[in-house]
Amino acid sequence: MLPPAVRRALPLVLALAITAWGGLLRLDALVERYGAVDSPAWARALTDAAPRWAAHLKPSAHQWKAIATPYVGGDPINYLRYGREMQTFYQAHVREPVFLAETRVFLWLLHGADVAVSAASAAGSTAAVLGAYLVAAAVASPIAGLVVALLMAGEYHLITWGVDGWRDDTFMALLLLTLWSFLQLRRRPSFAPALLAGAAAGLACLTRLTALSFVLPGLALLVIDAPRGERRHRAAIAGLAAVIAAAVVLPYLVSCALATGDPFIAINYHTSFYRFGEGLPSGEPMSAASYISGKLAGHPIRAIDTAFQGLTVQPFENKFGGFEGYVPHLGTALMWAAAAGLLALPFTPAGRLVLVVLLASLVPYAFTWNISSGGEWRFTMHAYPLYLVAALFAVDRAVRGAAAVWRSGGRMPALSRRTAAGMAAVASIAALGWGAYVTLPWLVVRETVASGQDVSIETGPRDGVFFDEGWSEPHPDGVMVRVSTTPRAEVSFPLPVRRAYDVVVRLDPAVPGRQHRVAVLFNRQLIGTLKLAVDTARMGSYRLRLPAALVRRGSNELMVVPDTLVAAGAAAPRLGWIDPARPVGVRLWYVRILGLGR
């Protein structure tokens, strides 16, 4: 039996060992991508030895290609330049100072080598492993924390991005430190945790000023979620943390205000990038608030749908893919566990804090993820450890629940009225979210058509509201397609005004050489017969006129009727994902409704 002091310290010691393993894997990736460091001597020795050590501690699937011309294009080359030019920590700049200062430190350590920016991001990525342990241990248990740390340390995509010189890894680490300090402040509202929370929050803001989006709601929740008799004290302590954070951040804001006239230049400067990506005028400055409010005013449903996806689906569905080198299907299991954990988090005060910080931290990216490179994986990297925390929280609660049932001889515990009400509320919110996910695309199309702009009804994961029975499931085949499987297959869409419309239909025969013509009906009336042409480089494109006399205000149907159906097996292996005996007609990519003036 280990002494109590050793038992208490053991999880942290193991977490530090796991963090060291994560650091070694990142150093190995850095060497494979950017080469060994020539000087100083200690760095050369370390980078020479790292691949040999890591070879025994990583899956064979973890391999990286050398980058012939490092840091060409993108932010890392600018971080290097800005780090070298940095005069003072609080200098006015369009980039917040923490990562620039971190890069400058590594430039000094590595004798000015460009690889310093990769070392800086790798340091942030490694620190995030320990941060994830701290958060998971505080929310679930030390064992859960160790598992989360293991997952963070070895995840392929975290390692890959973690050595490429971006500031997102440092932001992820500081978000985790801030969240952990908030959890400590919730558990023990006193001066020392407030000092830590304020300092961590301030540094997170000085890495990305958009961290304000989760710092302020997190501090507010500490007060709102406090027992009634403690709220005044919690408010004072949370206020102290806010004052400390402000003291850390304000010198930078004042410096920017004096030099540029805009204290939030680090946020507002980047609206030009997104406006350019949308084809909008981008020469004049515009604040982020004006940019987002313009989106909401111009196309409110589209903006709400974009934000809804940016807060829920988009950052979640592209994670969990870096574990296949360890255990097959581990990522899928973690994804489902994380989904369950996100639904379970609201039932504990610590879980609610995690959930609020998670959602609030995604707000700055929610409106721009679908513009240009705004959807890059790294922009929502910081959410990944919180998803893993949610997954292990679900596992921890399941194990505890099973143990309680076992101890009680198989009797299920009775639910309190408050717990039952909470479960009903969470289920209702989840149902509303699913309903919004399914129906918002219809409303977006209606809004866009009403504005006179082009809009495409594309096949894909959210197309169910447009495609009735008679189609296969969407499937990638160069582009995402559906295949008609009945003699008549319909596409439904809204038209808000009774007038003539032009549409472009992109389709091909499902079995080239067997289908030659397609009759097209609009609201059950024939509007044209398409002679199908096959081009291996381009899917067929056909323009049709929808007569005003046939248009209904509301839902309308476009029906495609191929001249024949052929068993899918005749198109093997291309249609190998469909039952070979199932009849097929045409492959459809999208229906595009053209706006006014087209």
Coordinates of C-alpha atoms in Angstrom, one line a residue:
M1 CA 0.0 0.0 0.0
L2 CA 1.4 3.4 -1.1
P3 CA 1.6 6.2 1.5
P4 CA -1.3 8.7 1.2
A5 CA 1.0 11.5 0.0
V6 CA 2.3 9.3 -2.8
R7 CA -1.2 8.2 -3.8
R8 CA -2.2 11.9 -4.0
A9 CA 0.9 12.8 -6.0
L10 CA 0.9 9.8 -8.3
P11 CA -1.7 11.0 -10.9
L12 CA 0.1 14.3 -11.4
V13 CA 3.4 12.5 -11.8
L14 CA 1.9 10.2 -14.4
A15 CA 0.3 13.2 -16.1
L16 CA 3.8 14.8 -16.3
A17 CA 5.2 11.6 -17.8
I18 CA 2.5 11.5 -20.4
T19 CA 3.1 15.2 -21.2
A20 CA 6.8 14.3 -21.7
W21 CA 5.8 11.5 -24.1
G22 CA 3.6 14.0 -26.0
G23 CA 6.5 16.4 -26.1
L24 CA 8.8 13.7 -27.5
L25 CA 6.3 12.8 -30.3
R26 CA 6.0 16.5 -31.2
L27 CA 9.8 16.9 -31.3
D28 CA 10.0 13.8 -33.5
A29 CA 7.4 15.3 -35.9
L30 CA 9.3 18.6 -35.9
V31 CA 12.5 16.9 -36.9
E32 CA 10.8 14.8 -39.7
R33 CA 9.1 17.9 -41.1
Y34 CA 11.8 20.6 -40.6
G35 CA 15.0 18.7 -40.0
A36 CA 17.4 18.6 -37.0
V37 CA 18.5 21.9 -35.5
D38 CA 22.2 22.7 -36.1
S39 CA 22.8 24.9 -33.1
P40 CA 23.2 25.3 -30.2
A41 CA 24.8 22.0 -29.3
W42 CA 22.1 20.9 -26.8
A43 CA 19.4 21.5 -29.5
R44 CA 21.3 19.5 -32.1
A45 CA 21.8 16.6 -29.6
L46 CA 18.1 16.6 -28.7
T47 CA 16.8 16.7 -32.2
D48 CA 19.3 14.0 -33.3
A49 CA 18.1 11.7 -30.5
A50 CA 14.4 12.4 -30.6
P51 CA 13.6 10.2 -33.7
R52 CA 15.4 7.2 -32.2
W53 CA 13.6 7.5 -28.9
A54 CA 10.2 8.1 -30.5
A55 CA 10.5 5.2 -32.9
H56 CA 9.8 2.8 -30.0
L57 CA 6.9 5.0 -28.6
K58 CA 4.7 5.7 -31.5
P59 CA 2.6 3.8 -34.0
S60 CA 4.1 3.0 -37.4
A61 CA 1.3 5.0 -39.0
H62 CA 2.7 8.2 -37.5
Q63 CA 4.9 9.4 -40.3
W64 CA 5.5 13.0 -41.6
K65 CA 6.8 14.3 -44.9
A66 CA 9.7 16.7 -44.9
I67 CA 8.8 20.3 -45.9
A68 CA 11.1 21.5 -48.6
T69 CA 10.4 25.2 -48.2
P70 CA 9.2 25.8 -44.7
Y71 CA 7.0 28.6 -43.6
V72 CA 6.2 29.9 -47.1
G73 CA 2.8 31.6 -47.0
G74 CA 0.5 31.7 -44.0
D75 CA 0.9 33.1 -40.5
P76 CA 4.1 31.3 -39.2
I77 CA 6.4 33.3 -41.5
N78 CA 4.8 36.5 -40.2
Y79 CA 5.1 35.3 -36.6
L80 CA 8.8 34.9 -37.2
R81 CA 9.1 38.4 -38.7
Y82 CA 7.0 40.0 -35.9
G83 CA 8.9 38.1 -33.2
R84 CA 12.2 39.4 -34.6
E85 CA 10.9 42.9 -34.8
M86 CA 9.2 42.9 -31.4
Q87 CA 10.4 45.9 -29.3
T88 CA 8.2 45.7 -26.2
F89 CA 5.7 43.2 -24.9
Y90 CA 2.8 45.7 -25.0
Q91 CA 3.6 47.3 -28.3
A92 CA 0.7 48.2 -30.6
H93 CA 0.3 45.5 -33.2
V94 CA -2.3 43.6 -35.2
R95 CA -1.1 40.4 -33.6
E96 CA -1.4 39.9 -29.8
P97 CA 1.9 39.7 -28.0
V98 CA 2.0 36.3 -26.2
F99 CA 2.9 34.1 -29.1
L100 CA 5.2 36.7 -30.6
A101 CA 7.1 36.8 -27.3
E102 CA 7.1 33.0 -27.1
T103 CA 8.6 32.9 -30.6
R104 CA 11.1 35.5 -29.7
V105 CA 12.3 33.5 -26.7
F106 CA 12.8 30.4 -28.9
L107 CA 14.6 32.5 -31.5
W108 CA 17.0 33.5 -28.7
L109 CA 17.3 29.9 -27.5
L110 CA 17.9 28.5 -31.0
H111 CA 20.3 31.2 -32.2
G112 CA 17.8 32.9 -34.5
A113 CA 16.8 29.8 -36.6
D114 CA 13.4 29.9 -38.3
V115 CA 12.5 26.6 -36.7
A116 CA 11.9 28.6 -33.5
V117 CA 8.4 29.3 -34.5
S118 CA 7.8 25.5 -34.7
A119 CA 9.4 25.0 -31.3
A120 CA 7.0 27.7 -29.9
S121 CA 3.9 26.0 -31.2
A122 CA 5.2 22.6 -30.1
A123 CA 5.7 24.0 -26.6
G124 CA 2.1 25.2 -26.6
S125 CA 0.8 21.9 -27.9
T126 CA 2.7 19.9 -25.3
A127 CA 1.5 22.2 -22.5
A128 CA -2.1 21.5 -23.6
V129 CA -1.6 17.9 -22.7
L130 CA -1.1 18.7 -19.1
G131 CA -3.9 21.3 -19.3
A132 CA -6.3 18.7 -20.5
Y133 CA -5.4 16.4 -17.6
L134 CA -6.0 19.2 -15.1
V135 CA -9.5 20.0 -16.6
A136 CA -10.6 16.4 -16.9
A137 CA -9.4 15.5 -13.4
A138 CA -11.3 18.5 -12.0
V139 CA -14.5 17.7 -13.9
A140 CA -14.5 13.8 -13.7
S141 CA -11.6 12.1 -12.0
P142 CA -7.8 11.8 -12.0
I143 CA -8.1 8.5 -14.0
A144 CA -10.2 10.3 -16.6
G145 CA -7.7 13.1 -16.7
L146 CA -4.9 10.6 -17.4
V147 CA -6.8 9.0 -20.2
V148 CA -7.6 12.4 -21.8
A149 CA -3.9 13.3 -21.5
L150 CA -2.9 10.1 -23.3
L151 CA -5.4 10.9 -26.1
M152 CA -4.1 14.4 -26.4
A153 CA -0.4 13.4 -26.3
G154 CA -0.7 10.9 -29.1
E155 CA -3.4 12.3 -31.4
Y156 CA -2.0 12.5 -34.9
H157 CA -3.6 15.8 -36.0
L158 CA -2.7 17.6 -32.8
I159 CA 0.9 16.5 -33.3
T160 CA 0.9 17.5 -37.0
W161 CA -0.5 21.0 -36.5
G162 CA 1.5 21.4 -33.2
V163 CA 4.8 21.7 -35.0
D164 CA 3.9 24.0 -37.9
G165 CA 4.3 27.3 -36.1
W166 CA 0.8 28.5 -35.4
R167 CA -0.4 30.2 -32.3
D168 CA -3.5 28.0 -32.0
D169 CA -1.7 25.5 -29.8
T170 CA -0.7 28.1 -27.3
F171 CA -4.2 29.4 -27.3
M172 CA -5.5 25.9 -26.6
A173 CA -3.1 25.5 -23.7
L174 CA -4.1 28.9 -22.2
L175 CA -7.8 28.2 -22.7
L176 CA -7.4 25.0 -20.7
L177 CA -5.4 26.7 -18.0
T178 CA -8.1 29.4 -17.8
L179 CA -10.8 26.9 -17.6
W180 CA -9.0 24.9 -14.9
S181 CA -8.4 28.1 -12.9
F182 CA -12.1 28.9 -13.2
L183 CA -12.9 25.4 -11.9
Q184 CA -10.6 26.0 -8.9
L185 CA -12.2 29.3 -8.3
R186 CA -15.6 27.7 -8.3
R187 CA -14.4 25.1 -5.8
R188 CA -12.5 27.5 -3.6
P189 CA -13.5 31.2 -4.1
S190 CA -10.5 33.0 -2.6
F191 CA -7.7 35.4 -3.5
A192 CA -5.1 32.9 -4.8
P193 CA -7.4 31.1 -7.3
A194 CA -8.7 34.5 -8.4
L195 CA -5.2 35.7 -9.0
L196 CA -4.5 32.6 -11.1
A197 CA -7.8 32.9 -13.0
G198 CA -7.2 36.5 -13.8
A199 CA -3.7 36.0 -14.9
A200 CA -4.5 33.0 -17.1
A201 CA -7.5 34.7 -18.6
G202 CA -5.4 37.8 -19.4
L203 CA -2.7 35.7 -21.1
A204 CA -5.4 33.9 -23.1
C205 CA -6.7 37.3 -24.3
L206 CA -3.2 38.4 -25.2
T207 CA -2.9 35.3 -27.4
R208 CA -6.2 35.8 -29.1
L209 CA -8.2 38.8 -28.0
T210 CA -11.3 36.9 -29.0
A211 CA -10.8 34.9 -25.8
L212 CA -13.0 37.5 -24.2
S213 CA -15.9 35.5 -25.7
F214 CA -15.4 32.8 -23.1
V215 CA -13.6 34.7 -20.3
L216 CA -16.6 37.0 -19.6
P217 CA -19.3 34.3 -19.7
G218 CA -17.2 31.9 -17.7
L219 CA -16.7 34.5 -14.9
A220 CA -20.4 35.4 -15.1
L221 CA -21.4 31.7 -14.7
L222 CA -19.3 31.4 -11.6
V223 CA -21.7 33.9 -10.0
I224 CA -24.9 32.8 -11.6
D225 CA -24.4 29.2 -10.8
A226 CA -23.4 29.8 -7.2
P227 CA -25.6 28.8 -4.2
R228 CA -27.9 31.7 -3.3
G229 CA -26.1 32.4 0.0
E230 CA -22.7 32.6 -1.7
R231 CA -23.5 34.8 -4.7
R232 CA -22.3 38.0 -3.2
H233 CA -19.0 36.5 -2.2
R234 CA -18.6 34.8 -5.5
A235 CA -19.4 38.0 -7.3
A236 CA -16.6 39.8 -5.4
I237 CA -14.1 37.1 -6.1
A238 CA -15.1 36.8 -9.8
G239 CA -14.8 40.6 -10.0
L240 CA -11.3 40.4 -8.6
A241 CA -10.3 37.9 -11.2
A242 CA -11.8 40.2 -13.9
V243 CA -9.9 43.2 -12.5
I244 CA -6.6 41.1 -12.6
A245 CA -7.3 40.0 -16.2
A246 CA -8.1 43.6 -17.2
A247 CA -4.8 44.7 -15.6
V248 CA -3.0 42.2 -17.8
V249 CA -4.8 43.1 -21.0
L250 CA -5.5 46.8 -20.8
P251 CA -1.9 48.0 -21.5
Y252 CA -2.1 46.3 -24.9
L253 CA -5.5 47.8 -25.7
V254 CA -4.3 51.3 -24.7
S255 CA -1.2 50.9 -26.8
C256 CA -3.2 49.9 -29.8
A257 CA -5.8 52.7 -29.2
L258 CA -3.0 55.3 -29.0
A259 CA -1.2 54.1 -32.1
T260 CA -4.1 53.1 -34.4
G261 CA -7.2 54.6 -32.9
D262 CA -8.7 51.2 -32.4
P263 CA -8.0 49.2 -29.2
F264 CA -9.4 46.1 -30.8
I265 CA -7.3 46.3 -34.0
A266 CA -6.2 42.7 -33.4
I267 CA -9.8 41.6 -34.0
N268 CA -11.1 44.2 -36.4
Y269 CA -8.0 44.1 -38.7
H270 CA -8.9 40.6 -39.9
T271 CA -12.4 41.4 -41.2
S272 CA -10.8 42.5 -44.5
F273 CA -9.6 38.9 -45.0
Y274 CA -13.1 37.6 -44.7
R275 CA -14.7 40.3 -46.8
F276 CA -12.2 39.7 -49.5
G277 CA -13.0 36.0 -49.3
E278 CA -16.7 36.8 -49.9
G279 CA -16.0 39.1 -52.8
L280 CA -17.0 42.2 -50.8
P281 CA -15.2 45.5 -50.7
S282 CA -12.3 45.1 -48.3
G283 CA -10.2 48.2 -48.6
E284 CA -11.8 50.2 -45.8
P285 CA -11.5 49.2 -42.1
M286 CA -14.6 47.6 -40.6
S287 CA -15.1 46.4 -37.0
A288 CA -16.0 42.7 -36.4
A289 CA -19.2 43.9 -34.8
S290 CA -20.2 45.8 -37.9
Y291 CA -19.2 42.8 -40.1
I292 CA -21.4 40.3 -38.1
S293 CA -24.3 42.7 -37.7
G294 CA -24.2 43.3 -41.5
K295 CA -24.5 39.5 -42.1
L296 CA -27.4 39.3 -39.6
A297 CA -29.2 42.3 -41.3
G298 CA -28.7 41.2 -44.9
H299 CA -29.4 37.4 -44.6
P300 CA -30.4 36.7 -41.0
I301 CA -31.5 33.0 -41.6
R302 CA -28.3 32.2 -43.5
A303 CA -26.2 33.9 -40.8
I304 CA -28.0 32.0 -38.0
D305 CA -27.6 28.7 -39.9
T306 CA -23.9 29.3 -40.4
A307 CA -23.5 30.2 -36.7
F308 CA -25.5 27.1 -35.6
Q309 CA -23.3 24.8 -37.7
G310 CA -20.2 26.7 -36.4
L311 CA -21.1 26.1 -32.8
T312 CA -22.3 22.5 -33.1
V313 CA -21.6 20.4 -36.1
Q314 CA -18.6 21.8 -37.9
P315 CA -16.0 21.8 -35.1
F316 CA -17.2 18.5 -33.8
E317 CA -17.4 16.3 -36.9
N318 CA -13.9 17.0 -38.1
K319 CA -12.3 15.8 -34.9
F320 CA -11.6 12.3 -33.5
G321 CA -9.7 11.2 -36.7
G322 CA -6.1 10.9 -35.3
F323 CA -6.4 7.7 -33.3
E324 CA -6.6 5.0 -36.0
G325 CA -2.9 4.3 -35.6
Y326 CA -3.5 3.0 -32.1
V327 CA -6.9 1.2 -32.0
P328 CA -9.3 0.8 -35.0
H329 CA -12.5 2.7 -34.5
L330 CA -11.3 4.4 -31.3
G331 CA -12.1 7.8 -32.8
T332 CA -15.7 6.8 -33.6
A333 CA -16.2 5.4 -30.1
L334 CA -14.8 8.7 -28.6
M335 CA -17.1 10.8 -30.8
W336 CA -20.2 9.0 -29.6
A337 CA -19.0 9.2 -26.0
A338 CA -18.3 12.9 -26.4
A339 CA -21.8 13.5 -27.8
A340 CA -23.2 11.7 -24.7
G341 CA -20.9 13.6 -22.4
L342 CA -22.0 17.0 -23.9
L343 CA -25.6 16.1 -23.0
A344 CA -24.5 15.0 -19.5
L345 CA -22.3 18.0 -18.7
P346 CA -25.2 20.4 -17.7
F347 CA -26.1 18.2 -14.7
T348 CA -23.0 19.2 -12.7
P349 CA -21.8 22.8 -11.9
A350 CA -18.3 21.9 -13.2
G351 CA -19.8 20.4 -16.3
R352 CA -21.9 23.5 -17.0
L353 CA -18.8 25.7 -16.8
V354 CA -17.0 23.5 -19.3
L355 CA -20.0 23.6 -21.7
V356 CA -20.3 27.4 -21.4
V357 CA -16.6 27.9 -22.1
L358 CA -16.7 25.5 -25.0
L359 CA -19.6 27.1 -26.8
A360 CA -18.6 30.6 -26.0
S361 CA -15.0 30.0 -27.3
L362 CA -16.5 28.9 -30.6
V363 CA -18.5 32.1 -31.2
P364 CA -15.7 34.1 -32.9
Y365 CA -15.4 31.4 -35.6
A366 CA -19.1 30.5 -35.9
F367 CA -19.9 33.1 -38.5
T368 CA -16.8 32.7 -40.7
W369 CA -16.0 29.0 -40.8
N370 CA -17.4 28.7 -44.3
I371 CA -15.4 31.6 -45.8
S372 CA -12.1 31.1 -47.6
S373 CA -9.8 29.3 -45.0
G374 CA -12.0 30.2 -42.0
G375 CA -12.8 26.6 -41.5
E376 CA -9.3 25.4 -41.0
W377 CA -9.0 22.6 -38.4
R378 CA -6.7 24.7 -36.2
F379 CA -9.3 27.4 -35.6
T380 CA -11.4 25.0 -33.5
M381 CA -8.5 23.0 -32.2
H382 CA -9.1 24.4 -28.7
A383 CA -12.5 22.6 -28.6
Y384 CA -10.9 19.2 -29.1
P385 CA -9.6 18.6 -25.5
L386 CA -13.0 19.7 -24.2
Y387 CA -14.7 17.1 -26.4
L388 CA -12.4 14.5 -25.0
V389 CA -13.2 15.7 -21.5
A390 CA -16.9 15.3 -22.3
A391 CA -16.2 11.8 -23.6
L392 CA -14.4 10.7 -20.5
F393 CA -17.0 12.5 -18.3
A394 CA -19.6 10.2 -19.9
V395 CA -17.5 7.1 -19.4
D396 CA -16.8 8.1 -15.8
R397 CA -20.5 8.7 -15.1
A398 CA -21.5 5.4 -16.7
V399 CA -19.0 3.5 -14.6
R400 CA -20.1 5.2 -11.4
G401 CA -23.7 4.5 -12.3
A402 CA -23.1 0.9 -13.0
A403 CA -21.1 0.5 -9.8
A404 CA -23.9 2.1 -7.8
V405 CA -26.5 -0.3 -9.3
W406 CA -24.2 -3.2 -8.6
R407 CA -23.8 -2.2 -4.9
S408 CA -27.6 -1.8 -4.6
G409 CA -28.2 -5.3 -5.8
G410 CA -29.4 -4.3 -9.2
R411 CA -31.9 -1.6 -8.2
M412 CA -31.9 1.5 -10.3
P413 CA -31.6 4.7 -8.3
A414 CA -34.7 6.9 -8.2
L415 CA -34.5 10.2 -10.1
S416 CA -35.2 13.3 -8.2
R417 CA -37.8 15.7 -9.6
R418 CA -35.0 18.2 -10.4
T419 CA -32.9 15.7 -12.3
A420 CA -35.9 14.5 -14.2
A421 CA -36.8 18.1 -15.2
G422 CA -33.2 18.7 -16.2
M423 CA -33.2 15.6 -18.4
A424 CA -36.4 16.7 -20.0
A425 CA -34.9 20.1 -20.7
V426 CA -31.7 18.7 -22.2
A427 CA -33.8 16.3 -24.4
S428 CA -36.0 19.2 -25.5
I429 CA -33.0 21.3 -26.4
A430 CA -31.4 18.4 -28.3
A431 CA -34.6 17.8 -30.2
L432 CA -34.9 21.5 -31.1
G433 CA -31.2 21.5 -32.2
W434 CA -31.9 18.5 -34.4
G435 CA -35.0 20.1 -35.8
A436 CA -33.0 23.3 -36.6
Y437 CA -30.3 21.2 -38.3
V438 CA -32.8 19.5 -40.5
T439 CA -35.1 22.4 -41.4
L440 CA -32.8 25.5 -41.5
P441 CA -31.5 24.6 -45.1
W442 CA -35.0 25.0 -46.4
L443 CA -35.4 28.4 -44.8
V444 CA -31.9 29.5 -46.1
V445 CA -32.9 28.6 -49.7
R446 CA -36.2 30.4 -49.4
E447 CA -34.4 33.5 -48.0
T448 CA -31.8 33.5 -50.7
V449 CA -34.3 33.0 -53.5
A450 CA -36.4 35.9 -52.1
S451 CA -33.3 38.2 -52.2
G452 CA -32.8 37.5 -55.9
Q453 CA -29.5 35.6 -55.6
D454 CA -28.4 32.3 -56.9
V455 CA -28.7 29.3 -54.5
S456 CA -27.8 25.7 -54.9
I457 CA -29.7 22.7 -53.5
E458 CA -26.7 20.3 -53.2
T459 CA -26.7 16.7 -52.2
G460 CA -25.1 16.1 -48.8
P461 CA -25.6 15.5 -45.2
R462 CA -28.3 18.2 -44.7
D463 CA -30.3 17.6 -48.0
G464 CA -33.0 15.4 -46.5
V465 CA -35.6 18.2 -46.5
F466 CA -35.3 18.6 -50.3
F467 CA -35.1 14.9 -51.4
D468 CA -38.1 12.7 -51.1
E469 CA -38.2 8.9 -51.5
G470 CA -36.8 7.7 -54.7
W471 CA -33.1 8.6 -54.1
S472 CA -30.1 6.8 -52.7
E473 CA -28.3 8.2 -49.7
P474 CA -25.8 11.0 -50.5
H475 CA -22.4 9.5 -51.4
P476 CA -19.0 11.0 -52.5
D477 CA -18.3 10.2 -56.2
G478 CA -15.9 12.9 -57.2
V479 CA -18.6 15.3 -55.9
M480 CA -21.4 14.4 -53.5
V481 CA -24.3 12.8 -55.4
R482 CA -27.6 11.0 -55.0
V483 CA -28.8 8.4 -57.4
S484 CA -32.4 8.0 -58.5
T485 CA -33.8 4.6 -57.7
T486 CA -37.4 4.8 -58.8
P487 CA -39.0 5.7 -62.2
R488 CA -39.9 9.2 -60.9
A489 CA -37.6 10.9 -58.3
E490 CA -38.4 14.4 -56.9
V491 CA -36.5 17.3 -55.6
S492 CA -38.6 19.8 -53.5
F493 CA -37.7 23.4 -52.9
P494 CA -39.3 26.6 -51.8
L495 CA -40.2 29.5 -54.1
P496 CA -41.5 32.6 -52.2
V497 CA -42.9 34.5 -55.2
R498 CA -45.0 33.4 -58.2
R499 CA -42.8 34.3 -61.2
A500 CA -40.7 32.5 -63.8
Y501 CA -37.4 31.0 -62.6
D502 CA -34.4 29.5 -64.3
V503 CA -32.7 26.5 -62.8
V504 CA -29.6 24.6 -63.7
V505 CA -29.6 20.8 -63.1
R506 CA -26.3 18.9 -62.8
L507 CA -26.8 15.2 -63.5
D508 CA -25.5 12.3 -65.5
P509 CA -26.8 8.8 -66.4
A510 CA -26.1 6.4 -63.5
V511 CA -25.0 3.8 -66.1
P512 CA -23.4 5.6 -69.0
G513 CA -24.6 4.2 -72.4
R514 CA -27.9 2.9 -70.9
Q515 CA -29.8 6.1 -70.0
H516 CA -30.1 8.5 -72.9
R517 CA -32.9 10.9 -72.1
V518 CA -34.5 12.3 -69.0
A519 CA -38.0 13.9 -68.9
V520 CA -38.3 16.8 -66.4
L521 CA -41.6 17.7 -64.8
F522 CA -42.3 20.7 -62.6
N523 CA -45.2 20.4 -60.3
R524 CA -46.3 17.4 -62.3
Q525 CA -46.2 19.2 -65.7
L526 CA -43.6 18.4 -68.4
I527 CA -41.2 21.3 -69.0
G528 CA -38.5 19.6 -71.0
T529 CA -36.7 16.5 -72.1
L530 CA -32.9 16.4 -71.7
K531 CA -30.7 14.5 -74.1
L532 CA -27.9 13.2 -71.8
A533 CA -24.3 13.6 -72.9
V534 CA -21.5 11.9 -71.0
D535 CA -18.3 13.8 -70.3
T536 CA -15.8 12.0 -68.0
A537 CA -14.3 15.3 -66.9
R538 CA -17.5 17.2 -66.2
M539 CA -21.0 16.3 -64.9
G540 CA -23.8 17.3 -67.3
S541 CA -25.3 20.8 -66.9
Y542 CA -28.8 21.5 -68.1
R543 CA -30.7 24.8 -67.9
L544 CA -34.5 24.8 -67.6
R545 CA -37.2 27.5 -67.4
L546 CA -39.9 27.1 -64.7
P547 CA -43.0 28.8 -66.1
A548 CA -44.6 31.3 -63.9
A549 CA -48.0 29.7 -64.4
L550 CA -46.8 26.5 -62.8
V551 CA -45.0 28.1 -59.8
R552 CA -46.6 27.7 -56.4
R553 CA -45.8 30.0 -53.6
G554 CA -44.2 27.7 -51.1
S555 CA -43.1 24.1 -51.8
N556 CA -42.5 23.1 -55.4
E557 CA -41.3 19.8 -56.9
L558 CA -38.9 19.1 -59.8
M559 CA -39.3 15.5 -61.0
V560 CA -36.7 13.6 -63.1
V561 CA -37.9 10.6 -65.2
P562 CA -35.1 8.7 -66.9
D563 CA -36.0 6.7 -70.0
T564 CA -34.9 3.5 -68.3
L565 CA -33.7 2.1 -65.0
V566 CA -30.8 -0.4 -64.9
A567 CA -29.5 -2.6 -62.1
A568 CA -26.7 -0.8 -60.1
G569 CA -24.5 -3.8 -60.6
A570 CA -24.1 -2.8 -64.3
A571 CA -22.1 0.2 -63.2
A572 CA -19.8 -1.7 -60.8
P573 CA -17.5 -0.8 -59.2
R574 CA -18.5 2.9 -59.5
L575 CA -21.9 2.2 -57.8
G576 CA -20.6 -0.5 -55.6
W577 CA -22.0 1.3 -52.6
I578 CA -25.6 0.5 -53.8
D579 CA -27.2 -2.9 -53.8
P580 CA -26.3 -4.4 -57.2
A581 CA -29.9 -5.5 -57.8
R582 CA -31.3 -2.0 -57.0
P583 CA -32.5 -0.1 -60.1
V584 CA -30.9 3.2 -60.8
G585 CA -31.5 6.1 -63.2
V586 CA -29.4 9.3 -62.9
R587 CA -26.7 10.7 -60.7
L588 CA -27.6 14.1 -59.4
W589 CA -25.2 16.7 -57.9
Y590 CA -27.4 19.8 -57.4
V591 CA -30.3 21.9 -58.6
R592 CA -29.3 25.6 -58.8
I593 CA -32.0 28.2 -58.7
L594 CA -30.7 31.3 -60.6
G595 CA -31.3 34.8 -59.2
L596 CA -32.8 37.8 -60.9
G597 CA -30.9 39.0 -63.9
R598 CA -29.6 35.6 -64.9

